Coordinates of C-alpha atoms in Angstrom, one line a residue:
Chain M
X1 CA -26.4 1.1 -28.0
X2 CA -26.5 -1.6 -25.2
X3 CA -22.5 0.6 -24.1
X4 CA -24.2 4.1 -24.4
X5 CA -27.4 2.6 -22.4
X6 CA -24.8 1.0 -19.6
X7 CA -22.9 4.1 -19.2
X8 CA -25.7 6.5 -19.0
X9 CA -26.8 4.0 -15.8
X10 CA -24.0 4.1 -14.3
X11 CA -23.7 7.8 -13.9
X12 CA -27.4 7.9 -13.1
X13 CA -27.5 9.0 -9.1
X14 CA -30.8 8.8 -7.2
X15 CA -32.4 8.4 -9.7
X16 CA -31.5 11.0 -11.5
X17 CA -29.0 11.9 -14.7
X18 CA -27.1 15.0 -14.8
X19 CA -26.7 16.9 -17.7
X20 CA -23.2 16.2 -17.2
X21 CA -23.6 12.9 -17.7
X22 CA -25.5 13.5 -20.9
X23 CA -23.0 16.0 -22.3
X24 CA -20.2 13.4 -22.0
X25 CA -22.5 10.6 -23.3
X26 CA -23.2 12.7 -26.3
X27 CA -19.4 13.5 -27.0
X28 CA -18.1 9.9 -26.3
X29 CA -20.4 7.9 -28.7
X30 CA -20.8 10.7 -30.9
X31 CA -24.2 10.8 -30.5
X32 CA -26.4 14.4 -30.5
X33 CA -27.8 15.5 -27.2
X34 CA -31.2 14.6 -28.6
X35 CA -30.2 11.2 -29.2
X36 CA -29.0 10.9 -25.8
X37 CA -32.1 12.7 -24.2
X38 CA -34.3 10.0 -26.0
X39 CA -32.2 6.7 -25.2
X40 CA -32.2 7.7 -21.7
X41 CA -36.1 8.9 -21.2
X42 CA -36.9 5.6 -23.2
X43 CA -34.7 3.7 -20.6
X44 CA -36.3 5.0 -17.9
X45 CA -33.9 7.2 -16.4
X46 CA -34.9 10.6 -15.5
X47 CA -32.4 13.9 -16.6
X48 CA -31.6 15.8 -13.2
X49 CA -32.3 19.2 -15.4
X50 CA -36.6 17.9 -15.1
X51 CA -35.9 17.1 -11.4
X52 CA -38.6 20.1 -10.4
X53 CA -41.5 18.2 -12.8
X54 CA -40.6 14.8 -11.4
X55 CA -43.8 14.5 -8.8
X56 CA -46.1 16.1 -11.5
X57 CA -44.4 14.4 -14.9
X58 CA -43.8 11.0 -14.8
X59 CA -40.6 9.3 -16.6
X60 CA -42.8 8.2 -19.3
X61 CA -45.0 11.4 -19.8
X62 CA -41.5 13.3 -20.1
X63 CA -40.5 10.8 -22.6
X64 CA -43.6 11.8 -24.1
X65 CA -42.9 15.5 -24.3
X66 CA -39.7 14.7 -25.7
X67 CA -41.3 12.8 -28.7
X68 CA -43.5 15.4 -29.5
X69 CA -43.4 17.8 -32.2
X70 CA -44.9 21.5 -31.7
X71 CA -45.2 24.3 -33.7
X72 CA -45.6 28.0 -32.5
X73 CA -46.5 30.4 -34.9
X74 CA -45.5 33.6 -34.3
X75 CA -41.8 34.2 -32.2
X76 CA -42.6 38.0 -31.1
X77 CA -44.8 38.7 -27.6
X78 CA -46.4 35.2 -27.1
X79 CA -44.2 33.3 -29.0
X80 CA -41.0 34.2 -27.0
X81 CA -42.4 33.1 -24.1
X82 CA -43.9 30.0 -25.7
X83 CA -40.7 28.6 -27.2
X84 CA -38.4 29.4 -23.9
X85 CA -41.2 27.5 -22.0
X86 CA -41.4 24.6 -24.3
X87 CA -37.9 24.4 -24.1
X88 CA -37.8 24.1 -20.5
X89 CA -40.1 21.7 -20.3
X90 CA -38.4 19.1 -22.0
X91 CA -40.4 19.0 -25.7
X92 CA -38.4 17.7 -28.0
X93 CA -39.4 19.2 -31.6
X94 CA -40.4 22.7 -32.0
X95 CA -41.2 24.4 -35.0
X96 CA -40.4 28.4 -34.7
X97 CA -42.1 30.1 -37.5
X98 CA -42.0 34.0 -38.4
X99 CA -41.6 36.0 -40.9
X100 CA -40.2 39.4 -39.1
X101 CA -36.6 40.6 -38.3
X102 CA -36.5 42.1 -34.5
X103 CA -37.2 46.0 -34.1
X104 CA -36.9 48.7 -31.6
X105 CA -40.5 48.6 -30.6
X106 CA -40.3 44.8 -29.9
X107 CA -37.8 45.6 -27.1
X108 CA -40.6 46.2 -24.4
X109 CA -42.0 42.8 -24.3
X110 CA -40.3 40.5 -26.6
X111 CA -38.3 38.2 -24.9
X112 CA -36.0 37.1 -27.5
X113 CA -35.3 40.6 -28.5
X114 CA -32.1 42.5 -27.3
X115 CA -30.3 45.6 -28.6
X116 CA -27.5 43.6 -30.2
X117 CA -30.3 41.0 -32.4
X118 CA -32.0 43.9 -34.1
X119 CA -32.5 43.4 -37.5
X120 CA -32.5 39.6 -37.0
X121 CA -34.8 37.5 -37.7
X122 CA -36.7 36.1 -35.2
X123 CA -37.3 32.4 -35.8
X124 CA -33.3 31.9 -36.4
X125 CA -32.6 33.7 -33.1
X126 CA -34.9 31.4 -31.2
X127 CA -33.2 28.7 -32.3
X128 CA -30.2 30.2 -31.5
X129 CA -31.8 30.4 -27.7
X130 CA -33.3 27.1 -27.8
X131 CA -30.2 25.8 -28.3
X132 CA -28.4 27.3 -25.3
X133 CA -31.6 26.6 -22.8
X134 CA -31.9 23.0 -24.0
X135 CA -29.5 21.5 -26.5
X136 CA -31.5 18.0 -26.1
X137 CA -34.4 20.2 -28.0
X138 CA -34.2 19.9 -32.4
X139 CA -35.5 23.5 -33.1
X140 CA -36.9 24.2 -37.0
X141 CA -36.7 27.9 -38.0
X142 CA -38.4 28.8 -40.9
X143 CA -38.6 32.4 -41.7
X144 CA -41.7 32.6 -43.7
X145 CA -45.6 33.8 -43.4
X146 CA -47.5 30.7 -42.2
X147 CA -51.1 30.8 -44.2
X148 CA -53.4 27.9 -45.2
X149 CA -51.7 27.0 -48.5
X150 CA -48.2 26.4 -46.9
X151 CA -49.3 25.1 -43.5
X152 CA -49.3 21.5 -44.1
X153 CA -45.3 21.9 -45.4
X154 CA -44.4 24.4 -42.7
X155 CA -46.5 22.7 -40.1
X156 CA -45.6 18.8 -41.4
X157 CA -46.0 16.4 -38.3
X158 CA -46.7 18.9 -35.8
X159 CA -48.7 17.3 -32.9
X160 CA -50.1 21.1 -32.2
X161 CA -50.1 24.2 -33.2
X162 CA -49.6 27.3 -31.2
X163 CA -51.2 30.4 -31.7
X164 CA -48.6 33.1 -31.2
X165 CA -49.7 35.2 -34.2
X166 CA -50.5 38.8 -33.9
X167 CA -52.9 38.9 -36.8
X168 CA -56.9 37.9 -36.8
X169 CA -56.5 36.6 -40.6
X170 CA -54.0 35.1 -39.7
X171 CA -55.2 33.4 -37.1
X172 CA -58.6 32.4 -38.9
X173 CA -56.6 30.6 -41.3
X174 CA -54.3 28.5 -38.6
X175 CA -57.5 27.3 -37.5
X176 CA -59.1 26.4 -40.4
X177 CA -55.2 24.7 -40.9
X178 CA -55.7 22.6 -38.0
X179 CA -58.8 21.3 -38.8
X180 CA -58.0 20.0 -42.0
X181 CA -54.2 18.7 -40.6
X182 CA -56.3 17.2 -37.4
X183 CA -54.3 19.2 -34.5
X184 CA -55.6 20.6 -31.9
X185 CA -54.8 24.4 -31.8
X186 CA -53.8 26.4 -28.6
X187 CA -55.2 30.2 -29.0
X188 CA -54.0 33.2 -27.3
X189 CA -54.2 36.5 -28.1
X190 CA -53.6 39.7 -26.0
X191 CA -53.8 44.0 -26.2
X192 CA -53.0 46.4 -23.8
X193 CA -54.1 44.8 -20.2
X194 CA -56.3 42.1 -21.6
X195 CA -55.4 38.8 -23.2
X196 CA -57.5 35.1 -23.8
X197 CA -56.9 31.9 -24.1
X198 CA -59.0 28.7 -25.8
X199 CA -58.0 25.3 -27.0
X200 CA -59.3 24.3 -29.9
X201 CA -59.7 20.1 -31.0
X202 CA -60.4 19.2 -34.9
X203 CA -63.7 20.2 -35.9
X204 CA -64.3 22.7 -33.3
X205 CA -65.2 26.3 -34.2
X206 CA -64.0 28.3 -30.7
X207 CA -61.7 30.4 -32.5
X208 CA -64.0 30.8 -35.8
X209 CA -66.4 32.2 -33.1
X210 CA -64.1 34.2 -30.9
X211 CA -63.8 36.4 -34.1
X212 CA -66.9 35.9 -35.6
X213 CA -67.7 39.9 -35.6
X214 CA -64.5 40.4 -37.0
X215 CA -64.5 42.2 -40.4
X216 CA -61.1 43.7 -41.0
X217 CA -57.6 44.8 -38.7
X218 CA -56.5 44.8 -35.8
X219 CA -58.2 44.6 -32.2
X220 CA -57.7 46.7 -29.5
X221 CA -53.6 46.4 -29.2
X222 CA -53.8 49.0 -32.6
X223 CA -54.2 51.8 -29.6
X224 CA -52.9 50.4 -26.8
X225 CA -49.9 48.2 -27.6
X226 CA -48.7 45.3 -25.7
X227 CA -46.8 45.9 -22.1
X228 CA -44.0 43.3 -21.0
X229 CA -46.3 41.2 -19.1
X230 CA -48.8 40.3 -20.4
X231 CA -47.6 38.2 -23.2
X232 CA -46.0 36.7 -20.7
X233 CA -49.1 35.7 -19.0
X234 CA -51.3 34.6 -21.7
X235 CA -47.7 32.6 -23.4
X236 CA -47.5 30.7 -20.2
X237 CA -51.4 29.8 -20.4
X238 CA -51.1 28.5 -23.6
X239 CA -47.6 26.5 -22.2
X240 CA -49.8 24.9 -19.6
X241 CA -52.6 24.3 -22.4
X242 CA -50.0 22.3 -24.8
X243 CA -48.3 20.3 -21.9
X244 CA -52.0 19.0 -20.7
X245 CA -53.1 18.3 -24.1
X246 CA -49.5 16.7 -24.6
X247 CA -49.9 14.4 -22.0
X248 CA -54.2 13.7 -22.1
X249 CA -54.6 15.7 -18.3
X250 CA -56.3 17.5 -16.8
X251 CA -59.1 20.0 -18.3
X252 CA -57.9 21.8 -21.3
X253 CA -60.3 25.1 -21.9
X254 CA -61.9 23.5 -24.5
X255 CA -65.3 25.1 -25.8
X256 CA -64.6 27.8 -23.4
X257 CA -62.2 31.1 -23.5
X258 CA -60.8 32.3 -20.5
X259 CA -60.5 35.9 -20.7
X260 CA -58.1 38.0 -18.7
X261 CA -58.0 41.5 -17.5
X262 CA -54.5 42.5 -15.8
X263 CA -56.0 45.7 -15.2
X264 CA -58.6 44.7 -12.6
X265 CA -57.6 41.7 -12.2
X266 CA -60.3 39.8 -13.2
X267 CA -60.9 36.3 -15.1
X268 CA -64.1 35.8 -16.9
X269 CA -64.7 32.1 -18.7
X270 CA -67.2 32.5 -21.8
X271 CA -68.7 28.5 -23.0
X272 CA -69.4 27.9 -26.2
X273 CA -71.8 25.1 -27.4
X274 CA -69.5 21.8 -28.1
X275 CA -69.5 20.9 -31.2
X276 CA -69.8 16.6 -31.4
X277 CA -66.3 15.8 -32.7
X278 CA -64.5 12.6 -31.8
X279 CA -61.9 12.6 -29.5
X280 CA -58.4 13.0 -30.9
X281 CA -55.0 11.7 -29.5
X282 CA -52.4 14.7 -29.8
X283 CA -49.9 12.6 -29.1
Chain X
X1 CA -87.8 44.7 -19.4
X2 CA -84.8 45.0 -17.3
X3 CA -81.4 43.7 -18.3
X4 CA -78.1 44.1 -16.4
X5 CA -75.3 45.2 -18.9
X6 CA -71.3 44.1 -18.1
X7 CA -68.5 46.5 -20.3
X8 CA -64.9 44.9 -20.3
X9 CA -61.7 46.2 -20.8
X10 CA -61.5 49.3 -22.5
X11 CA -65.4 49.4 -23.3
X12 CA -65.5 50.5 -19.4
X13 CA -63.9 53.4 -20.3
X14 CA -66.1 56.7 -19.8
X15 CA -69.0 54.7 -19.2
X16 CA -69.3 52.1 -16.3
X17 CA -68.5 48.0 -15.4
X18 CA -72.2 47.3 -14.8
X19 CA -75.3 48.9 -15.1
X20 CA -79.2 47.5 -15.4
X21 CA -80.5 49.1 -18.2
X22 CA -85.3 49.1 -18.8
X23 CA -84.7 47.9 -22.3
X24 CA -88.1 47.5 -24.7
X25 CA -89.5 44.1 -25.2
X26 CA -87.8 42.2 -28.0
X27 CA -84.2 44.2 -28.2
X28 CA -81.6 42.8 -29.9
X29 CA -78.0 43.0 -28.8
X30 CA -76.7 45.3 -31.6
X31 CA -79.2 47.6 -30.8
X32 CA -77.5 47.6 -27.6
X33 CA -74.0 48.2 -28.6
X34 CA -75.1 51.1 -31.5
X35 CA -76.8 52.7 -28.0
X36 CA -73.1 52.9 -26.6
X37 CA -71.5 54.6 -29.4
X38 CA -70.0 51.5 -30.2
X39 CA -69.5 50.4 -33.7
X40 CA -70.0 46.0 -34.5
X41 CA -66.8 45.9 -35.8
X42 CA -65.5 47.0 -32.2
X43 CA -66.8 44.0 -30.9
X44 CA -65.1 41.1 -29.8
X45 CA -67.4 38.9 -27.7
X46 CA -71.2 38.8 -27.0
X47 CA -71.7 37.2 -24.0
X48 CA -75.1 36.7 -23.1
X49 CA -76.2 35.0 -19.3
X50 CA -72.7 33.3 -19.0
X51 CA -72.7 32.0 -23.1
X52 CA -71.8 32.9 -26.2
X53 CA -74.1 35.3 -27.8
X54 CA -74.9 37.4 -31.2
X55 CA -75.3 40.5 -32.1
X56 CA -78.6 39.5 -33.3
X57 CA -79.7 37.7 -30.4
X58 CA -83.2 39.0 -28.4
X59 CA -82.9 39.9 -24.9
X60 CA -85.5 39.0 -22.5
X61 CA -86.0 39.8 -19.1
X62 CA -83.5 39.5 -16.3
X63 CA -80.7 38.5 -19.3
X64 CA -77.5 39.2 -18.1
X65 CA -75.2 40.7 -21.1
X66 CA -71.6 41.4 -21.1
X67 CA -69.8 42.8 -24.0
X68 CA -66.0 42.4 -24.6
X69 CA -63.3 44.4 -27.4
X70 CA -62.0 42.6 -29.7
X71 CA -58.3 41.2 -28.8
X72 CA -56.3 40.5 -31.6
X73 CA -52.4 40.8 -30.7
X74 CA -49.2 38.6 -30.3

């Protein structure tokens, strides 16, 4: 390891490693680009492909990010966004569930979806996409419904879960999940124009009371549908959410939901009374 | 008593974004949203004077109320 470590220094210039570099590293000593990705965050040197985080995420907090494992449930509207932004950002485990095959009516605002990929499933072709955006990132697709009896197999050693889902029952369940698992939970949801976003810790009940008038169905995106940018939006909310969370900075929306309306541009942040819970570590 | 009422979203539609509304003493919230034509499965978010509210809540004088669909999609 001490040759891999010495030649990865060597090509590091100013500071920073080129993918290059890691790319030959990985073919040399046989080593996957993961593997690579790791030995050099842990050693300090910083790949050129972050170089735009550098003066906001240190060497250490990207090293971080690469250690950490999140799930996104849900690869359609939000979760197309999510994972491609996740990606990017350098985090090295992600867990892609969903259940669905891409369809025509996906085409206007699902990011992963393209003419050729209908009829495939959606959690294998993020991989697939992963894969090409950041081969350093281990991708786990798992074509299935999540729900609170498979959740702590489908969701085992996720740091945090992302909300991605397009269902309230769903969504009920992942937080009930995350409770019991001891994750914090990144919500989003969006219809038409409109879209939120909450973090939820262990033993809050944000979400539980977001839908607490809930009964039955769906919310307003049954009538209006979802336009291309607005999962793109509230996704890249979330992103932000899950890198702060990641990394213990800044102020996550925690016992508050920011709500967004695209059509008159407006924000409106909605507190709900903390519930006392200790602190938790995501990382 | 006097409240000011905030619609969101698509509850704006065909009615208004803000309107102060001489409510009787000791109304609750649901009474509120039936008087729209809105049903309490319609409803997403109660937000009464900045918080969280319920359906059942009491309004008093001067409350601020804002009322939000419910969002569901991904």
């Amino acid at each position: 390891m001490r040759k891999v470590i010495t030649f990865l220094k060597e090509q590091t210039k100013d500071g920073l490693l080129p993918w290059s570099a890691q790319d030959a590293t990985a073919q040399r000593f046989h080593l996957s680009h993961a593997a690579v990705e790791l030995l050099a965050l842990q050693n300090g040197l910083y790949p050129a492909r972050y170089q735009r985080n550098r003066n906001m995420i240190q060497v250490d907090e990207q090293l971080r990010l690469f250690q950490s494992r999140v799930a996104v449930i849900g690869c359609g509207g939000l979760g197309g966004y999510v994972l491609e932004e996740l990606a990017r950002l350098g985090v090295g485990q992600i867990i892609a569930i969903d259940p669905d095959i891409f369809e025509e009516h996906n085409l206007n605002r699902q990011i992963l979806s393209t003419p050729a990929l209908l009829g495939q499933p959606k959690a294998a072709v993020a991989a697939e996409r992963l894969a090409q955006v950041n081969p350093a990132v281990t991708v786990t697709a798992i074509q299935d419904y999540f729900c609170l009896a498979n959740g702590h197999e489908l969701l085992a050693g996720a740091h945090i879960a992302v909300d991605a889902l397009d269902s309230i029952s769903y969504r009920l369940q992942l937080a009930e999940f995350c409770t019991l698992a001891g994750i914090p939970m990144v919500h989003g949801a969006i219809g038409g124009w409109y879209g939120h976003v909450a973090s939820q810790f262990p033993g809050e009940t944000t979400v539980q009371q977001i839908y607490r008038h809930w009964v039955a169905g769906k919310g307003i995106e049954q009538q209006l549908g979802n336009p291309s940018f607005t999962p793109a939006v509230v996704a890249s909310l979330e992103v932000a959410e899950v890198c702060k969370i990641l990394l213990g900075k800044g102020e996550p929306l925690r016992n508050r939901k920011l709500t967004i309306d695209l059509l008159e541009m407006e924000m409106q942040e909605i507190s709900y009374a903390p519930v006392p819970v200790t602190l938790v570590d995501a990382a | 008593m006097k409240i000011t009422l905030k619609l969101f979203a698509t509850f704006r539609n065909g009615r208004f974004k803000i309107a102060e509304q001489e409510l009787a003493e000791g109304t609750e919230v649901r009474q509120v949203v039936l008087g729209l034509g809105l049903t309490e499965e319609e409803i997403g978010i109660v937000m009464l004077n900045g918080r969280h509210g319920e359906l059942d809540s009491k309004l008093a004088n001067g409350d601020t109320l804002s009322l939000f669909p419910l969002v569901g999609g991904g």
